[in-house]
Amino acid sequence: MPITYYITLAIVLFCIGVVGVLTRRNAIIIFMCIELMLNAVNLLLVAFSKMQNGKALASNPASLAGIDGQLFVFFIMVVAAAEVCVGLSIIVMMFRNTHSVDVNFLNRLKN
Amino acid sequence: MVLISKNPVHSILWLIVVFFAISGHYILINAQFIAIVNLIVYAGAIMVLFLFVVMLMNLNNASEPQKNTGVRLAGTITGGCLMLIMIDIVRSAAEVKNATAMVKEGNIGLIKTLGKVLFVDYVVPFEITSVLFLSAMIGAVVIGKKE
């Protein structure tokens, strides 16, 4: 399958995430859009990994080229899980203080 | 759908659908380990966490005050322009012309090969991730506890 299809799909997913971050005010939905962007990058990394491996397999049938991409995806997932853990607790704390998840309430941080 | 649904719970459910679709793509390009991890970690753990938080806050039908239309329009136009520019640049790049991702061949996505590389070449990052997880766990407990 041409790599361009995967690139296009990943870019579309990423831009949906960007639009969500820019237009919504609910903190949880902004957080979910960040997850969407991370997943778009993961998909692109796996597709490129398979592309590199396919190029290398032509010369060496036992090649492991491109395996780093999939390990990076694994580490990105781990970091995203840790990030979600902390971010959601921050959102819960913010909700407890302001009884709202509207990010505009956060501007009182500056006072 | 993740963006346009008013109810956050619907948004989360659509996001789970997106994650399942992405896992399907991983299986199609024979990256089975990544597909399973994606399903378990994202569609399983993270989305359940989101769902719990949303239900905990009980904002199912809390009316979210919308941004004014100007800001929303500007955001949408910005995202659309970004998408068009990125797609156009990538389509004309020389590296990806006529390049294909293998769909069914190749065994680098299998758990056996990935595990060998992960625990031989990437042992130190793997252990550092466990420290990161521990600190994230402690941080969440400290932030989340009632004071």
mmCIF file of C-alpha atoms in Angstrom:
data_model
loop_
_atom_site.group_PDB
_atom_site.id
_atom_site.type_symbol
_atom_site.label_atom_id
_atom_site.label_comp_id
_atom_site.label_asym_id
_atom_site.label_seq_id
_atom_site.Cartn_x
_atom_site.Cartn_y
_atom_site.Cartn_z
ATOM 1 C CA MET A 1 0.000 0.000 0.000
ATOM 2 C CA PRO A 2 1.527 3.380 -0.918
ATOM 3 C CA ILE A 3 2.981 5.189 2.050
ATOM 4 C CA THR A 4 1.225 8.356 0.925
ATOM 5 C CA TYR A 5 -2.101 6.976 2.041
ATOM 6 C CA TYR A 6 -0.846 6.465 5.569
ATOM 7 C CA ILE A 7 0.757 9.907 5.612
ATOM 8 C CA THR A 8 -2.496 11.496 4.486
ATOM 9 C CA LEU A 9 -4.521 9.624 7.081
ATOM 10 C CA ALA A 10 -2.116 10.606 9.843
ATOM 11 C CA ILE A 11 -2.138 14.249 8.784
ATOM 12 C CA VAL A 12 -5.927 14.308 8.718
ATOM 13 C CA LEU A 13 -6.117 12.805 12.213
ATOM 14 C CA PHE A 14 -3.504 15.237 13.480
ATOM 15 C CA CYS A 15 -5.327 18.234 12.046
ATOM 16 C CA ILE A 16 -8.619 17.094 13.564
ATOM 17 C CA GLY A 17 -6.786 17.111 16.881
ATOM 18 C CA VAL A 18 -5.398 20.584 16.238
ATOM 19 C CA VAL A 19 -8.822 21.957 15.357
ATOM 20 C CA GLY A 20 -10.244 20.398 18.500
ATOM 21 C CA VAL A 21 -7.627 21.981 20.704
ATOM 22 C CA LEU A 22 -8.219 25.339 19.071
ATOM 23 C CA THR A 23 -12.000 25.398 19.085
ATOM 24 C CA ARG A 24 -13.242 23.569 22.168
ATOM 25 C CA ARG A 25 -13.212 24.882 25.704
ATOM 26 C CA ASN A 26 -13.902 21.703 27.615
ATOM 27 C CA ALA A 27 -10.601 20.655 29.186
ATOM 28 C CA ILE A 28 -11.351 16.940 28.845
ATOM 29 C CA ILE A 29 -12.075 17.216 25.151
ATOM 30 C CA ILE A 30 -8.888 19.200 24.636
ATOM 31 C CA PHE A 31 -7.071 16.381 26.386
ATOM 32 C CA MET A 32 -8.681 13.802 24.126
ATOM 33 C CA CYS A 33 -7.634 15.758 21.078
ATOM 34 C CA ILE A 34 -4.053 15.613 22.307
ATOM 35 C CA GLU A 35 -4.411 11.842 22.509
ATOM 36 C CA LEU A 36 -5.696 11.860 18.940
ATOM 37 C CA MET A 37 -2.619 13.737 17.772
ATOM 38 C CA LEU A 38 -0.332 11.288 19.571
ATOM 39 C CA ASN A 39 -2.074 8.410 17.850
ATOM 40 C CA ALA A 40 -1.687 10.007 14.444
ATOM 41 C CA VAL A 41 2.051 10.232 15.023
ATOM 42 C CA ASN A 42 2.126 6.613 16.184
ATOM 43 C CA LEU A 43 0.406 5.459 13.021
ATOM 44 C CA LEU A 44 2.895 7.376 10.916
ATOM 45 C CA LEU A 45 5.842 5.914 12.808
ATOM 46 C CA VAL A 46 4.628 2.364 12.291
ATOM 47 C CA ALA A 47 3.993 2.987 8.603
ATOM 48 C CA PHE A 48 7.479 4.410 8.108
ATOM 49 C CA SER A 49 8.973 1.531 10.045
ATOM 50 C CA LYS A 50 7.336 -0.920 7.697
ATOM 51 C CA MET A 51 8.506 1.157 4.746
ATOM 52 C CA GLN A 52 12.139 1.072 5.875
ATOM 53 C CA ASN A 53 11.929 -2.620 6.609
ATOM 54 C CA GLY A 54 10.471 -3.312 3.199
ATOM 55 C CA LYS A 55 13.339 -1.480 1.534
ATOM 56 C CA ALA A 56 15.922 -3.371 3.604
ATOM 57 C CA LEU A 57 14.305 -6.771 3.131
ATOM 58 C CA ALA A 58 15.015 -6.635 -0.580
ATOM 59 C CA SER A 59 18.738 -7.021 0.034
ATOM 60 C CA ASN A 60 18.815 -8.898 3.335
ATOM 61 C CA PRO A 61 15.883 -11.191 4.121
ATOM 62 C CA ALA A 62 16.587 -11.236 7.869
ATOM 63 C CA SER A 63 16.938 -7.491 8.229
ATOM 64 C CA LEU A 64 15.624 -5.769 11.320
ATOM 65 C CA ALA A 65 15.771 -2.281 9.852
ATOM 66 C CA GLY A 66 12.919 -0.092 10.959
ATOM 67 C CA ILE A 67 12.264 -1.913 14.197
ATOM 68 C CA ASP A 68 13.275 1.196 16.121
ATOM 69 C CA GLY A 69 10.144 2.912 14.865
ATOM 70 C CA GLN A 70 7.878 0.391 16.515
ATOM 71 C CA LEU A 71 9.820 0.575 19.771
ATOM 72 C CA PHE A 72 9.466 4.324 19.705
ATOM 73 C CA VAL A 73 5.727 3.869 19.346
ATOM 74 C CA PHE A 74 5.828 1.669 22.426
ATOM 75 C CA PHE A 75 7.653 4.342 24.410
ATOM 76 C CA ILE A 76 5.305 7.055 23.163
ATOM 77 C CA MET A 77 2.374 5.008 24.446
ATOM 78 C CA VAL A 78 4.040 4.616 27.838
ATOM 79 C CA VAL A 79 4.708 8.331 28.130
ATOM 80 C CA ALA A 80 1.164 9.119 27.001
ATOM 81 C CA ALA A 81 -0.247 6.868 29.704
ATOM 82 C CA ALA A 82 1.791 8.652 32.369
ATOM 83 C CA GLU A 83 0.752 11.998 30.959
ATOM 84 C CA VAL A 84 -2.923 11.085 31.005
ATOM 85 C CA CYS A 85 -2.587 9.969 34.602
ATOM 86 C CA VAL A 86 -1.190 13.288 35.767
ATOM 87 C CA GLY A 87 -3.308 15.440 33.467
ATOM 88 C CA LEU A 88 -6.584 13.914 34.511
ATOM 89 C CA SER A 89 -5.756 14.408 38.173
ATOM 90 C CA ILE A 90 -4.984 18.035 37.417
ATOM 91 C CA ILE A 91 -8.380 18.338 35.691
ATOM 92 C CA VAL A 92 -10.100 16.746 38.678
ATOM 93 C CA MET A 93 -8.383 19.173 41.024
ATOM 94 C CA MET A 94 -9.368 22.088 38.811
ATOM 95 C CA PHE A 95 -12.960 20.877 38.734
ATOM 96 C CA ARG A 96 -12.965 20.611 42.491
ATOM 97 C CA ASN A 97 -11.789 24.201 42.812
ATOM 98 C CA THR A 98 -13.905 25.892 40.164
ATOM 99 C CA HIS A 99 -16.779 23.433 39.561
ATOM 100 C CA SER A 100 -16.189 23.726 35.857
ATOM 101 C CA VAL A 101 -13.924 22.253 33.225
ATOM 102 C CA ASP A 102 -13.895 25.403 31.153
ATOM 103 C CA VAL A 103 -10.306 26.243 30.390
ATOM 104 C CA ASN A 104 -11.079 29.952 30.463
ATOM 105 C CA PHE A 105 -11.410 29.699 34.226
ATOM 106 C CA LEU A 106 -7.751 28.879 34.296
ATOM 107 C CA ASN A 107 -6.864 32.473 33.592
ATOM 108 C CA ARG A 108 -7.306 33.141 37.277
ATOM 109 C CA LEU A 109 -4.004 31.365 37.701
ATOM 110 C CA LYS A 110 -2.349 34.643 36.904
ATOM 111 C CA ASN A 111 -3.768 36.375 39.962
ATOM 112 C CA MET B 1 -17.379 13.190 15.636
ATOM 113 C CA VAL B 2 -14.989 13.516 18.542
ATOM 114 C CA LEU B 3 -15.165 17.235 18.061
ATOM 115 C CA ILE B 4 -18.717 18.002 17.167
ATOM 116 C CA SER B 5 -20.657 16.004 19.732
ATOM 117 C CA LYS B 6 -21.883 18.129 22.578
ATOM 118 C CA ASN B 7 -21.916 15.362 25.134
ATOM 119 C CA PRO B 8 -18.413 14.468 26.394
ATOM 120 C CA VAL B 9 -19.397 10.820 26.856
ATOM 121 C CA HIS B 10 -20.319 10.535 23.182
ATOM 122 C CA SER B 11 -17.029 12.158 22.350
ATOM 123 C CA ILE B 12 -15.161 9.547 24.340
ATOM 124 C CA LEU B 13 -17.050 6.696 22.713
ATOM 125 C CA TRP B 14 -16.228 8.022 19.254
ATOM 126 C CA LEU B 15 -12.591 8.296 20.262
ATOM 127 C CA ILE B 16 -12.661 4.624 21.253
ATOM 128 C CA VAL B 17 -13.988 3.842 17.774
ATOM 129 C CA VAL B 18 -11.070 5.791 16.290
ATOM 130 C CA PHE B 19 -8.609 3.828 18.402
ATOM 131 C CA PHE B 20 -10.094 0.535 17.273
ATOM 132 C CA ALA B 21 -9.760 1.676 13.664
ATOM 133 C CA ILE B 22 -6.120 2.579 14.204
ATOM 134 C CA SER B 23 -5.521 -0.833 15.757
ATOM 135 C CA GLY B 24 -7.036 -2.366 12.661
ATOM 136 C CA HIS B 25 -4.514 -0.483 10.582
ATOM 137 C CA TYR B 26 -1.698 -1.816 12.745
ATOM 138 C CA ILE B 27 -2.905 -5.355 12.230
ATOM 139 C CA LEU B 28 -3.157 -4.753 8.499
ATOM 140 C CA ILE B 29 0.475 -3.700 8.280
ATOM 141 C CA ASN B 30 1.461 -6.677 10.425
ATOM 142 C CA ALA B 31 2.481 -4.815 13.552
ATOM 143 C CA GLN B 32 0.665 -7.107 15.907
ATOM 144 C CA PHE B 33 2.389 -6.156 19.135
ATOM 145 C CA ILE B 34 1.658 -2.475 18.612
ATOM 146 C CA ALA B 35 -1.934 -3.282 17.730
ATOM 147 C CA ILE B 36 -2.510 -5.236 20.918
ATOM 148 C CA VAL B 37 -0.757 -2.669 23.085
ATOM 149 C CA ASN B 38 -2.800 0.069 21.450
ATOM 150 C CA LEU B 39 -6.019 -1.772 22.214
ATOM 151 C CA ILE B 40 -5.123 -2.562 25.804
ATOM 152 C CA VAL B 41 -3.526 0.730 26.786
ATOM 153 C CA TYR B 42 -5.559 3.245 24.818
ATOM 154 C CA ALA B 43 -8.956 1.734 24.173
ATOM 155 C CA GLY B 44 -8.853 -0.126 27.455
ATOM 156 C CA ALA B 45 -7.120 1.800 30.158
ATOM 157 C CA ILE B 46 -6.941 5.421 29.109
ATOM 158 C CA MET B 47 -10.455 5.681 27.739
ATOM 159 C CA VAL B 48 -11.923 4.016 30.820
ATOM 160 C CA LEU B 49 -10.043 6.580 32.886
ATOM 161 C CA PHE B 50 -11.526 9.398 30.808
ATOM 162 C CA LEU B 51 -14.988 7.915 31.116
ATOM 163 C CA PHE B 52 -14.615 7.621 34.876
ATOM 164 C CA VAL B 53 -13.523 11.219 35.214
ATOM 165 C CA VAL B 54 -16.380 12.485 33.078
ATOM 166 C CA MET B 55 -18.929 10.505 35.033
ATOM 167 C CA LEU B 56 -17.327 11.518 38.313
ATOM 168 C CA MET B 57 -17.764 15.152 37.417
ATOM 169 C CA ASN B 58 -21.339 14.517 36.343
ATOM 170 C CA LEU B 59 -21.158 16.906 33.423
ATOM 171 C CA ASN B 60 -23.134 14.763 31.053
ATOM 172 C CA ASN B 61 -25.407 17.522 29.985
ATOM 173 C CA ALA B 62 -23.667 20.475 31.519
ATOM 174 C CA SER B 63 -23.939 23.076 28.832
ATOM 175 C CA GLU B 64 -20.485 23.938 27.683
ATOM 176 C CA PRO B 65 -20.302 27.639 26.972
ATOM 177 C CA GLN B 66 -19.311 27.839 23.360
ATOM 178 C CA LYS B 67 -16.646 30.087 22.067
ATOM 179 C CA ASN B 68 -17.960 32.751 19.796
ATOM 180 C CA THR B 69 -18.243 31.806 16.173
ATOM 181 C CA GLY B 70 -15.298 33.923 15.126
ATOM 182 C CA VAL B 71 -12.861 31.966 17.213
ATOM 183 C CA ARG B 72 -14.296 28.649 16.104
ATOM 184 C CA LEU B 73 -14.202 29.660 12.465
ATOM 185 C CA ALA B 74 -10.633 30.872 12.815
ATOM 186 C CA GLY B 75 -9.601 27.625 14.488
ATOM 187 C CA THR B 76 -11.215 25.514 11.807
ATOM 188 C CA ILE B 77 -9.655 27.532 9.005
ATOM 189 C CA THR B 78 -6.254 27.333 10.660
ATOM 190 C CA GLY B 79 -6.489 23.569 11.015
ATOM 191 C CA GLY B 80 -7.695 23.155 7.447
ATOM 192 C CA CYS B 81 -4.864 25.263 6.065
ATOM 193 C CA LEU B 82 -2.354 23.288 8.137
ATOM 194 C CA MET B 83 -3.756 20.047 6.760
ATOM 195 C CA LEU B 84 -3.670 21.192 3.142
ATOM 196 C CA ILE B 85 -0.142 22.554 3.415
ATOM 197 C CA MET B 86 1.203 19.435 5.116
ATOM 198 C CA ILE B 87 -0.427 17.074 2.637
ATOM 199 C CA ASP B 88 0.817 19.106 -0.288
ATOM 200 C CA ILE B 89 4.387 19.220 1.016
ATOM 201 C CA VAL B 90 4.474 15.525 1.790
ATOM 202 C CA ARG B 91 3.016 14.510 -1.551
ATOM 203 C CA SER B 92 5.823 16.250 -3.403
ATOM 204 C CA ALA B 93 8.638 14.897 -1.215
ATOM 205 C CA ALA B 94 11.075 12.701 -3.094
ATOM 206 C CA GLU B 95 11.548 10.147 -0.333
ATOM 207 C CA VAL B 96 7.993 8.958 -0.313
ATOM 208 C CA LYS B 97 7.411 8.882 -4.043
ATOM 209 C CA ASN B 98 6.587 5.328 -5.072
ATOM 210 C CA ALA B 99 7.456 4.068 -1.608
ATOM 211 C CA THR B 100 5.162 1.467 -0.180
ATOM 212 C CA ALA B 101 4.563 0.122 3.288
ATOM 213 C CA MET B 102 4.538 -3.641 3.358
ATOM 214 C CA VAL B 103 1.096 -4.844 4.141
ATOM 215 C CA LYS B 104 1.365 -8.477 5.061
ATOM 216 C CA GLU B 105 5.026 -9.428 4.808
ATOM 217 C CA GLY B 106 7.765 -8.850 7.328
ATOM 218 C CA ASN B 107 8.102 -10.054 10.869
ATOM 219 C CA ILE B 108 9.470 -7.039 12.713
ATOM 220 C CA GLY B 109 6.084 -6.402 14.236
ATOM 221 C CA LEU B 110 5.946 -9.728 16.006
ATOM 222 C CA ILE B 111 6.378 -9.882 19.749
ATOM 223 C CA LYS B 112 9.386 -12.191 19.459
ATOM 224 C CA THR B 113 11.547 -9.854 17.419
ATOM 225 C CA LEU B 114 10.352 -6.702 19.142
ATOM 226 C CA GLY B 115 10.973 -8.195 22.566
ATOM 227 C CA LYS B 116 14.513 -9.229 21.700
ATOM 228 C CA VAL B 117 15.400 -5.722 20.595
ATOM 229 C CA LEU B 118 13.545 -4.110 23.491
ATOM 230 C CA PHE B 119 15.277 -6.089 26.205
ATOM 231 C CA VAL B 120 18.731 -6.106 24.615
ATOM 232 C CA ASP B 121 19.286 -2.736 22.994
ATOM 233 C CA TYR B 122 16.693 -0.672 24.819
ATOM 234 C CA VAL B 123 16.993 -1.919 28.380
ATOM 235 C CA VAL B 124 18.010 1.412 29.897
ATOM 236 C CA PRO B 125 15.149 3.441 28.361
ATOM 237 C CA PHE B 126 12.779 0.688 29.433
ATOM 238 C CA GLU B 127 13.889 0.949 33.047
ATOM 239 C CA ILE B 128 13.768 4.742 32.919
ATOM 240 C CA THR B 129 10.155 4.441 31.779
ATOM 241 C CA SER B 130 9.344 2.465 34.873
ATOM 242 C CA VAL B 131 10.789 5.273 37.008
ATOM 243 C CA LEU B 132 8.705 7.738 34.992
ATOM 244 C CA PHE B 133 5.605 5.673 35.682
ATOM 245 C CA LEU B 134 6.355 5.585 39.382
ATOM 246 C CA SER B 135 6.786 9.346 39.528
ATOM 247 C CA ALA B 136 3.594 9.876 37.509
ATOM 248 C CA MET B 137 1.701 7.621 39.907
ATOM 249 C CA ILE B 138 2.997 9.458 42.961
ATOM 250 C CA GLY B 139 2.275 12.789 41.302
ATOM 251 C CA ALA B 140 -1.303 11.816 40.509
ATOM 252 C CA VAL B 141 -1.914 10.687 44.073
ATOM 253 C CA VAL B 142 -0.410 13.842 45.522
ATOM 254 C CA ILE B 143 -2.395 16.102 43.205
ATOM 255 C CA GLY B 144 -5.612 14.176 43.511
ATOM 256 C CA LYS B 145 -5.818 13.711 47.249
ATOM 257 C CA LYS B 146 -8.125 15.908 49.184
ATOM 258 C CA GLU B 147 -6.304 18.390 51.290
#
